[in-house]
Coordinates of C-alpha atoms (C1' of nucleotides) in Angstrom, one line a residue:
Chain W
M1 CA 107.4 18.5 28.7
D2 CA 105.7 21.8 28.5
D3 CA 102.7 20.8 26.5
P4 CA 102.4 17.1 27.2
G5 CA 98.7 16.3 26.7
N6 CA 95.8 18.0 25.3
G7 CA 94.2 18.4 28.7
C8 CA 96.6 21.2 29.6
H9 CA 95.7 23.1 26.5
A10 CA 92.0 22.7 27.1
A11 CA 92.5 24.0 30.6
L12 CA 94.3 27.0 29.4
V13 CA 91.5 27.8 26.9
Q14 CA 88.9 27.5 29.6
L15 CA 90.9 29.6 32.0
Q16 CA 91.4 32.4 29.5
A17 CA 87.6 32.5 28.9
Y18 CA 87.1 32.6 32.6
L19 CA 89.5 35.4 33.0
A20 CA 87.9 37.5 30.3
Q21 CA 84.5 36.9 31.8
M22 CA 85.8 37.8 35.2
D23 CA 87.8 40.9 34.2
H24 CA 84.6 42.5 33.0
A25 CA 83.1 42.1 36.4
G26 CA 86.0 44.0 38.0
E27 CA 86.8 41.2 40.3
T28 CA 90.5 40.5 40.8
R29 CA 90.5 37.4 42.9
L30 CA 89.6 34.1 41.3
P31 CA 88.4 31.0 43.2
A32 CA 90.7 28.6 44.9
E33 CA 92.4 26.0 42.7
R34 CA 90.4 23.1 44.2
E35 CA 87.1 24.8 43.5
L36 CA 88.1 26.2 40.1
S37 CA 89.4 22.8 38.9
E38 CA 86.1 21.2 39.7
S39 CA 84.1 24.2 38.3
L40 CA 86.0 24.1 35.0
G41 CA 86.0 20.3 34.8
V42 CA 89.7 19.9 34.5
S43 CA 92.2 18.3 36.8
R44 CA 94.1 20.4 39.3
G45 CA 97.4 19.6 37.8
D46 CA 96.4 20.8 34.3
L47 CA 94.8 23.9 35.9
R48 CA 98.1 24.6 37.7
K49 CA 100.0 24.3 34.4
A50 CA 97.7 26.7 32.7
L51 CA 98.0 29.1 35.7
A52 CA 101.8 28.8 35.5
V53 CA 101.7 29.9 31.9
L54 CA 99.5 32.9 32.6
E55 CA 101.7 33.8 35.6
K56 CA 104.9 33.7 33.5
D57 CA 103.1 35.9 31.0
G58 CA 102.3 38.4 33.8
R59 CA 98.6 38.2 33.5
I60 CA 98.0 36.8 37.0
W61 CA 100.0 36.4 40.2
R62 CA 99.7 34.0 43.0
H63 CA 100.7 33.8 46.6
V64 CA 100.4 31.0 49.2
G65 CA 97.6 31.5 51.7
R66 CA 96.1 34.5 49.8
G67 CA 94.9 33.2 46.5
T68 CA 95.3 33.9 42.7
F69 CA 94.7 37.4 41.4
V70 CA 94.6 39.0 38.0
G71 CA 97.1 41.8 37.4
S72 CA 100.8 42.2 36.8
G73 CA 102.1 42.3 40.3
P74 CA 101.3 42.0 44.0
V75 CA 101.2 45.8 44.7
E76 CA 102.6 45.5 48.2
E77 CA 100.0 47.0 50.5
T78 CA 102.5 48.1 53.2
I79 CA 106.1 49.2 53.2
G80 CA 108.1 48.2 56.2
I81 CA 110.1 51.1 57.6
S82 CA 112.6 49.0 59.4
E83 CA 113.2 47.1 56.1
I84 CA 114.4 50.3 54.5
A85 CA 116.1 51.6 57.6
G86 CA 118.0 48.4 58.2
R87 CA 119.7 48.6 54.8
T88 CA 120.8 52.2 54.9
N89 CA 122.8 54.8 56.8
P90 CA 122.4 58.4 58.0
A91 CA 124.3 59.8 54.9
D92 CA 121.8 58.3 52.5
V93 CA 118.9 59.6 54.6
M94 CA 120.4 63.0 54.5
R95 CA 120.9 62.8 50.7
A96 CA 117.3 61.8 50.3
R97 CA 116.1 64.7 52.5
L98 CA 118.2 67.1 50.4
I99 CA 116.5 65.9 47.3
L100 CA 113.0 65.7 48.5
E101 CA 112.4 68.5 51.1
P102 CA 113.5 71.5 49.1
E103 CA 111.1 70.6 46.3
I104 CA 108.4 70.0 48.9
A105 CA 109.0 73.5 50.2
R106 CA 108.7 74.9 46.7
E107 CA 105.3 73.2 46.3
A108 CA 104.3 74.5 49.6
A109 CA 105.1 78.0 48.5
L110 CA 102.8 77.5 45.6
H111 CA 99.9 75.8 47.4
A112 CA 99.9 76.8 51.0
T113 CA 96.8 78.3 52.4
L114 CA 96.7 81.2 54.8
S115 CA 95.8 78.9 57.7
D116 CA 98.8 76.7 56.8
I117 CA 101.1 79.6 57.0
A118 CA 99.5 80.7 60.3
A119 CA 100.1 77.2 61.8
M120 CA 103.7 77.3 60.6
R121 CA 104.3 80.7 62.3
Q122 CA 102.8 79.4 65.5
S123 CA 105.2 76.4 65.4
L124 CA 108.1 78.9 64.9
V125 CA 107.2 80.6 68.1
Q126 CA 106.9 77.2 69.9
T127 CA 110.3 76.3 68.6
R128 CA 111.9 79.2 70.4
E129 CA 109.9 78.5 73.5
A130 CA 111.1 74.9 73.8
V131 CA 113.0 74.4 77.1
T132 CA 114.0 70.8 76.3
W133 CA 115.8 69.1 73.5
R134 CA 113.0 66.7 73.2
Q135 CA 110.4 69.4 73.0
Y136 CA 112.5 71.2 70.4
E137 CA 112.7 68.0 68.3
N138 CA 108.9 67.6 68.5
V139 CA 108.1 71.1 67.3
D140 CA 110.8 70.8 64.6
N141 CA 109.3 67.6 63.3
L142 CA 105.9 69.3 63.4
L143 CA 107.1 72.3 61.4
H144 CA 108.7 70.2 58.7
R145 CA 105.6 68.1 58.4
Q146 CA 103.4 71.2 58.3
I147 CA 105.4 72.4 55.3
A148 CA 104.9 69.0 53.6
Q149 CA 101.2 69.3 54.4
A150 CA 101.1 72.7 52.9
S151 CA 102.2 71.3 49.5
R152 CA 98.6 70.1 49.3
N153 CA 99.9 66.9 47.6
N154 CA 99.1 63.8 49.7
V155 CA 101.7 61.8 47.7
L156 CA 104.5 64.1 48.7
L157 CA 103.1 64.2 52.2
G158 CA 103.2 60.4 52.3
L159 CA 106.7 60.2 50.9
F160 CA 107.8 62.8 53.6
D161 CA 106.3 60.6 56.3
V162 CA 108.1 57.6 55.1
L163 CA 111.4 59.4 54.9
N164 CA 110.8 60.9 58.3
A165 CA 110.1 57.5 59.9
V166 CA 113.2 56.1 58.3
R167 CA 115.2 59.0 59.6
R168 CA 113.9 58.6 63.1
T169 CA 114.7 54.9 63.0
V170 CA 118.1 55.2 61.6
V171 CA 119.5 58.0 63.9
W172 CA 117.7 56.7 66.9
G173 CA 119.4 57.5 70.2
R174 CA 122.0 59.8 68.6
L175 CA 121.9 63.4 69.8
R176 CA 120.7 62.6 73.3
S177 CA 123.3 63.4 75.8
E178 CA 124.7 66.8 74.8
G179 CA 123.1 68.9 77.4
A180 CA 119.4 68.9 78.2
R181 CA 118.7 72.5 77.3
P182 CA 117.7 74.1 74.0
P183 CA 120.4 76.0 72.1
A184 CA 119.9 79.8 72.4
D185 CA 121.3 80.9 69.1
H186 CA 120.6 77.8 67.1
H187 CA 121.0 78.2 63.4
S188 CA 117.7 76.5 62.8
F189 CA 115.7 79.3 64.3
A190 CA 116.8 81.7 61.5
D191 CA 116.7 78.9 58.9
H192 CA 113.1 78.0 59.8
E193 CA 112.0 81.7 59.7
R194 CA 113.6 82.2 56.3
I195 CA 111.8 79.1 54.9
V196 CA 108.4 80.1 56.3
E197 CA 108.8 83.7 55.2
A198 CA 109.6 82.6 51.6
I199 CA 106.6 80.3 51.6
A200 CA 104.4 83.2 52.9
E201 CA 105.8 85.5 50.1
R202 CA 105.1 82.8 47.5
D203 CA 108.8 82.8 46.6
L204 CA 109.1 79.3 45.1
G205 CA 112.8 79.4 44.5
G206 CA 113.5 81.1 47.8
A207 CA 111.7 78.5 49.7
A208 CA 113.5 75.7 48.1
A209 CA 116.9 77.4 48.5
A210 CA 116.2 78.2 52.2
M211 CA 115.2 74.6 52.9
R212 CA 118.3 73.3 51.1
L213 CA 120.5 75.6 53.1
H214 CA 118.8 74.6 56.3
L215 CA 119.4 70.9 55.6
Q216 CA 123.0 71.5 54.7
Q217 CA 123.5 73.1 58.0
V218 CA 121.9 70.2 59.7
E219 CA 124.1 67.8 57.7
R220 CA 127.2 69.8 58.7
R221 CA 126.2 69.6 62.4
L222 CA 125.3 65.9 62.2
I223 CA 128.6 64.9 60.6
P224 CA 131.5 66.5 62.5
V225 CA 133.1 68.9 60.0
R226 CA 136.2 67.6 58.4
E227 CA 137.2 70.9 56.7
A228 CA 140.6 69.9 55.6
A229 CA 139.5 66.7 54.0
E230 CA 137.4 68.5 51.3
Chain D
M1 CA 93.9 71.0 90.1
D2 CA 97.1 70.1 88.5
D3 CA 99.0 69.3 91.7
P4 CA 96.3 68.5 94.2
G5 CA 97.9 66.2 96.6
N6 CA 101.5 65.3 97.4
G7 CA 100.7 61.8 96.2
C8 CA 100.9 62.9 92.6
H9 CA 104.3 64.5 93.1
A10 CA 105.6 61.4 94.8
A11 CA 104.4 59.3 91.9
L12 CA 106.1 61.5 89.4
V13 CA 109.4 61.3 91.3
Q14 CA 109.2 57.5 91.5
L15 CA 108.3 57.3 87.9
Q16 CA 111.2 59.3 86.8
A17 CA 113.5 57.1 88.8
Y18 CA 112.0 54.1 87.2
L19 CA 112.4 55.6 83.7
A20 CA 116.1 56.3 84.3
Q21 CA 116.7 52.8 85.6
M22 CA 114.9 51.3 82.6
D23 CA 116.4 53.6 80.0
H24 CA 119.8 52.1 80.8
A25 CA 118.5 48.6 80.1
G26 CA 117.5 49.7 76.6
E27 CA 114.0 48.5 77.2
T28 CA 111.3 50.8 75.8
R29 CA 108.1 49.4 77.1
L30 CA 107.1 49.8 80.7
P31 CA 104.7 47.6 82.6
A32 CA 101.0 48.0 82.5
E33 CA 99.5 50.7 84.6
R34 CA 97.8 48.3 86.9
E35 CA 101.0 46.4 87.7
L36 CA 103.2 49.6 87.8
S37 CA 100.9 51.3 90.3
E38 CA 101.1 48.4 92.6
S39 CA 104.8 48.0 92.1
L40 CA 105.5 51.6 92.8
G41 CA 103.1 51.7 95.7
V42 CA 101.0 54.6 94.3
S43 CA 97.4 54.8 93.3
R44 CA 96.6 54.3 89.7
G45 CA 95.1 57.8 89.5
D46 CA 98.3 59.5 90.7
L47 CA 100.4 57.3 88.4
R48 CA 98.2 58.4 85.4
K49 CA 98.7 62.0 86.3
A50 CA 102.4 61.6 86.4
L51 CA 102.3 59.7 83.1
A52 CA 100.3 62.5 81.6
V53 CA 102.9 65.0 82.6
L54 CA 105.7 62.9 81.1
E55 CA 103.6 62.4 77.9
K56 CA 103.0 66.1 77.5
D57 CA 106.7 66.6 77.9
G58 CA 107.3 64.1 75.1
R59 CA 109.3 61.6 77.2
I60 CA 106.8 58.8 76.8
W61 CA 103.9 58.0 74.6
R62 CA 100.9 55.7 75.2
H63 CA 98.4 53.9 73.1
V64 CA 95.3 51.9 74.0
G65 CA 95.9 48.2 73.7
R66 CA 99.6 48.4 73.2
G67 CA 101.1 49.9 76.3
T68 CA 103.3 52.8 77.4
F69 CA 106.7 53.4 75.8
V70 CA 109.6 55.7 76.3
G71 CA 110.5 57.9 73.4
S72 CA 109.1 60.9 71.6
G73 CA 106.7 59.3 69.2
P74 CA 105.2 56.0 67.9
V75 CA 107.4 55.8 64.8
E76 CA 105.0 54.0 62.6
E77 CA 106.5 50.7 61.5
T78 CA 104.5 50.4 58.3
I79 CA 103.1 52.8 55.9
G80 CA 99.8 51.8 54.2
I81 CA 99.9 52.3 50.5
S82 CA 96.2 52.4 50.1
E83 CA 96.0 55.1 52.8
I84 CA 98.1 57.4 50.7
A85 CA 96.5 56.3 47.4
G86 CA 93.0 56.7 48.8
R87 CA 93.5 60.4 49.4
T88 CA 95.2 61.5 46.2
N89 CA 94.8 61.6 42.4
P90 CA 96.9 60.9 39.3
A91 CA 98.0 64.5 39.0
D92 CA 99.6 64.6 42.4
V93 CA 101.3 61.3 41.7
M94 CA 102.7 62.6 38.5
R95 CA 103.9 65.7 40.3
A96 CA 105.7 63.6 42.8
R97 CA 107.3 61.5 40.1
L98 CA 108.5 64.7 38.4
I99 CA 110.1 65.8 41.6
L100 CA 111.7 62.5 42.7
E101 CA 112.7 60.5 39.6
P102 CA 114.9 63.0 37.8
E103 CA 117.0 63.5 40.9
I104 CA 117.2 59.7 41.3
A105 CA 118.4 59.5 37.8
R106 CA 121.1 62.1 38.6
E107 CA 122.2 60.0 41.6
A108 CA 122.2 56.9 39.4
A109 CA 124.5 58.7 36.9
L110 CA 126.9 59.3 39.8
H111 CA 126.8 55.9 41.5
A112 CA 125.8 53.3 39.0
T113 CA 128.1 50.4 38.6
L114 CA 128.9 48.8 35.2
S115 CA 126.7 45.8 35.9
D116 CA 123.9 48.2 36.8
I117 CA 124.3 49.8 33.4
A118 CA 124.5 46.5 31.6
A119 CA 121.2 45.4 33.3
M120 CA 119.5 48.6 32.2
R121 CA 120.7 48.1 28.6
Q122 CA 119.3 44.6 28.7
S123 CA 115.9 46.0 29.8
L124 CA 116.0 48.4 27.0
V125 CA 116.2 45.5 24.5
Q126 CA 113.4 43.7 26.3
T127 CA 111.3 46.8 26.2
R128 CA 111.5 46.8 22.4
E129 CA 110.8 43.0 22.2
A130 CA 107.6 43.2 24.3
V131 CA 104.6 41.9 22.3
T132 CA 102.0 42.8 24.9
W133 CA 101.1 45.9 26.7
R134 CA 101.4 44.1 29.9
Q135 CA 104.8 42.8 29.1
Y136 CA 105.9 46.3 28.2
E137 CA 104.6 47.7 31.4
N138 CA 106.5 45.1 33.4
V139 CA 109.8 45.8 31.7
D140 CA 109.2 49.5 31.9
N141 CA 108.6 49.2 35.6
L142 CA 111.7 47.1 35.9
L143 CA 113.8 49.6 34.1
H144 CA 112.7 52.5 36.2
R145 CA 113.4 50.5 39.3
Q146 CA 116.8 49.5 38.1
I147 CA 117.6 53.2 37.7
A148 CA 116.5 53.8 41.3
Q149 CA 118.6 50.8 42.4
A150 CA 121.6 52.2 40.6
S151 CA 121.5 55.3 42.8
R152 CA 123.0 53.0 45.4
N153 CA 120.8 54.8 48.0
N154 CA 118.4 52.5 49.7
V155 CA 116.3 55.3 51.0
L156 CA 115.8 56.7 47.6
L157 CA 115.0 53.2 46.4
G158 CA 112.5 52.8 49.2
L159 CA 110.8 56.1 48.4
F160 CA 110.7 55.1 44.8
D161 CA 109.0 51.8 45.7
V162 CA 106.4 53.6 47.8
L163 CA 105.7 56.1 45.0
N164 CA 105.5 53.2 42.5
A165 CA 103.0 51.3 44.6
V166 CA 100.9 54.3 45.0
R167 CA 100.9 55.0 41.3
R168 CA 99.9 51.5 40.5
T169 CA 97.1 51.6 43.0
V170 CA 95.8 55.0 41.9
V171 CA 95.8 54.5 38.1
W172 CA 94.8 50.9 38.3
G173 CA 92.8 49.7 35.4
R174 CA 93.3 52.8 33.3
L175 CA 95.3 52.2 30.1
R176 CA 93.9 48.7 29.4
S177 CA 91.7 48.7 26.4
E178 CA 93.6 50.6 23.8
G179 CA 94.7 47.7 21.7
A180 CA 96.7 44.7 23.0
R181 CA 99.9 45.4 21.0
P182 CA 102.9 47.4 21.9
P183 CA 103.3 50.7 20.1
A184 CA 105.9 50.6 17.4
D185 CA 107.3 54.1 17.5
H186 CA 106.5 54.8 21.2
H187 CA 108.2 57.9 22.4
S188 CA 109.4 56.0 25.5
F189 CA 111.9 53.9 23.5
A190 CA 114.0 56.9 22.6
D191 CA 113.4 58.5 26.0
H192 CA 114.6 55.5 27.9
E193 CA 117.7 55.2 25.7
R194 CA 118.6 58.8 26.3
I195 CA 118.3 58.3 30.0
V196 CA 120.4 55.2 30.1
E197 CA 123.0 56.7 27.8
A198 CA 123.3 59.8 30.0
I199 CA 123.7 57.6 33.1
A200 CA 126.4 55.5 31.3
E201 CA 128.2 58.7 30.3
R202 CA 128.0 60.0 33.9
D203 CA 126.2 63.0 32.7
L204 CA 124.4 64.0 35.8
G205 CA 122.4 66.9 34.5
G206 CA 121.7 65.1 31.3
A207 CA 120.3 62.1 33.1
A208 CA 118.0 64.3 35.2
A209 CA 116.9 66.3 32.2
A210 CA 116.2 63.2 30.1
M211 CA 114.1 61.6 32.9
R212 CA 112.2 64.9 33.4
L213 CA 111.4 65.0 29.7
H214 CA 110.4 61.4 29.6
L215 CA 108.0 61.9 32.5
Q216 CA 106.5 65.0 30.9
Q217 CA 105.8 63.0 27.8
V218 CA 104.1 60.4 29.9
E219 CA 102.1 63.1 31.7
R220 CA 101.0 64.5 28.4
R221 CA 99.9 61.2 27.2
L222 CA 98.1 60.3 30.4
I223 CA 96.1 63.5 30.5
P224 CA 94.6 64.1 27.0
V225 CA 96.1 67.3 25.7
R226 CA 93.9 70.3 25.9
E227 CA 96.2 72.7 23.9
A228 CA 93.7 75.5 23.5
A229 CA 93.1 75.7 27.2
E230 CA 96.6 76.6 28.1
Chain B
dA1 C1' 103.5 4.6 32.3
dA2 C1' 101.0 8.4 32.7
dT3 C1' 97.7 11.0 34.9
dT4 C1' 94.5 11.9 38.3
dT5 C1' 93.6 12.0 43.0
dA6 C1' 94.6 12.5 47.6
dA7 C1' 97.4 13.8 51.3
dC8 C1' 100.6 16.9 53.3
dC9 C1' 103.4 21.5 53.9
dA10 C1' 104.2 26.4 54.5
dA11 C1' 102.2 30.8 54.6
dT12 C1' 98.1 33.6 55.3
dC13 C1' 93.6 35.1 56.9
dC14 C1' 89.9 35.2 60.4
dG15 C1' 87.5 35.1 64.8
dC16 C1' 87.8 35.1 69.6
dA17 C1' 90.0 35.5 74.0
dT18 C1' 93.1 38.5 76.4
dA19 C1' 95.7 42.7 77.5
dT20 C1' 96.0 47.6 77.8
dG21 C1' 95.1 52.6 78.2
dA22 C1' 91.0 55.7 78.9
dT23 C1' 86.7 56.7 81.2
dT24 C1' 83.0 56.2 84.3
dT25 C1' 80.9 54.7 88.6
dC26 C1' 80.7 53.5 93.2
dC27 C1' 82.2 53.5 97.8
dC28 C1' 84.9 54.7 101.7
dT29 C1' 87.0 58.1 104.7
dC30 C1' 87.5 62.4 106.8
Chain F
dG1 C1' 79.2 66.2 101.7
dA2 C1' 83.3 66.4 99.4
dG3 C1' 87.8 64.1 97.7
dG4 C1' 90.1 60.4 96.5
dG5 C1' 90.9 55.8 95.5
dA6 C1' 89.5 51.2 93.9
dA7 C1' 86.7 48.7 90.9
dA8 C1' 83.9 48.2 86.9
dT9 C1' 83.4 49.5 82.0
dC10 C1' 84.8 50.8 77.3
dA11 C1' 87.5 51.0 73.1
dT12 C1' 91.3 49.4 70.9
dA13 C1' 95.3 46.4 69.9
dT14 C1' 97.6 42.1 70.2
dG15 C1' 98.2 36.8 70.3
dC16 C1' 96.9 32.6 69.3
dG17 C1' 94.4 28.6 67.2
dG18 C1' 91.6 26.9 63.4
dA19 C1' 90.4 27.3 58.7
dT20 C1' 91.9 28.5 53.9
dT21 C1' 95.1 28.6 50.0
dG22 C1' 98.9 27.9 46.8
dG23 C1' 102.9 24.6 46.5
dT24 C1' 104.7 19.9 46.8
dT25 C1' 104.9 15.0 47.2
dA26 C1' 103.1 10.4 47.5
dA27 C1' 99.6 7.0 46.5
dA28 C1' 96.1 5.3 43.5
dT29 C1' 93.8 4.4 39.3
dT30 C1' 93.3 3.4 34.7

DNA sequence: AATTTAACCAATCCGCATATGATTTCCCTC
DNA sequence: GAGGGAAATCATATGCGGATTGGTTAAATT
């Protein structure tokens, strides 16, 4: 049932030749089945059987409405934030931040330019000048992203953006109602200054440690402390 | 110039009332400017001034063609992989992998279920049975993803997927032509087994260290060694 | 009876009309 | 003539219908 007639085998041979010829040209998408079957002189059924073999072998992949392509997998072009956010919780987000952001701060300490550091310091000032929770959050977001940007690694920056988007989706509408004014002696002020200072001094380990400490403070504030439990 | 007439102030007051009334309903998008100006009985110019104030304050955000929304930021729904991949290079990808994946392995050692570990071991076997470079890559990808899945943290899994997609986009069409057979004594076989073993034994540090070592081997193989240079 | 062919289905892409925020221009009023 | 508001205009994003494509089923042909 898998190799019924010789027509199927002939189609597979022709297809492999076509693939080899096409792979050299750097083209990834091959013609529609209706065209290709006529072009190769085989029936569409046999062509589809040959394509199925190659697909199971991982040499091509197909998708309805798009076409048939050479390569191992579809390489999703976009990642849905809500897809991730819908299947997770604040604790997991916090864990991911604790893993990623300290290392990003370390990279920033290694690669930040002077203008990066100047921009961070300006954000520090703006953080203290915020008169609204919303404003504070905005500047806080900006500062963290500036640190990621200072790593001079666009992959890390992209991962940070994804994580940030997931975080904002997952904790949406949480800390809204607790008074509309900025906290005067908020721990984050000193935390942020320590982080930026370590980056400015090129203290790799210090930057990572300061960021880790800051995030642990945030975590402690996010989840009401249950000291007796642990 | 900022508060020319009383019309602007009146518009701002009405708008704030409208926002408060709407925020309770959970709706985030407010009507078009042309409708809203007529609905509130103010000129569109005054309405826009009031909206500009609220936007600078971070209470709303606007975008051409979409509308005006309440909230601090647009919260991008999708992240474009090619956007990240287009602005980076293999070295940055490798650096990000070295930061993220060892920590994911550590989490996996902590949270993996028995069936997770069984699936990994099966992938190990399939890795050795691969008769084609493409097949090997597929199983290798699967194994690394299984490790990320075993972390039982969907955020980390999502970040891994993003990183993986960027990697496959950025190094696409690289290691293709070096012989179509799987390497017999590939270092990755032993590396992978060490990683899975450490996860199975709940050796957190060991899993992270094994993964780090593995990735460093991959890096060394990706970038032709220039021993004298360093 | 088997295979080819055609027809149909579900998902995707593409072009065009529409909607929306931003900007400019024109006109009216004082 | 100067200010302000309404309308026109622009640039961008969305929504929808037709065309395309892989997947499936039925008819036809040999």
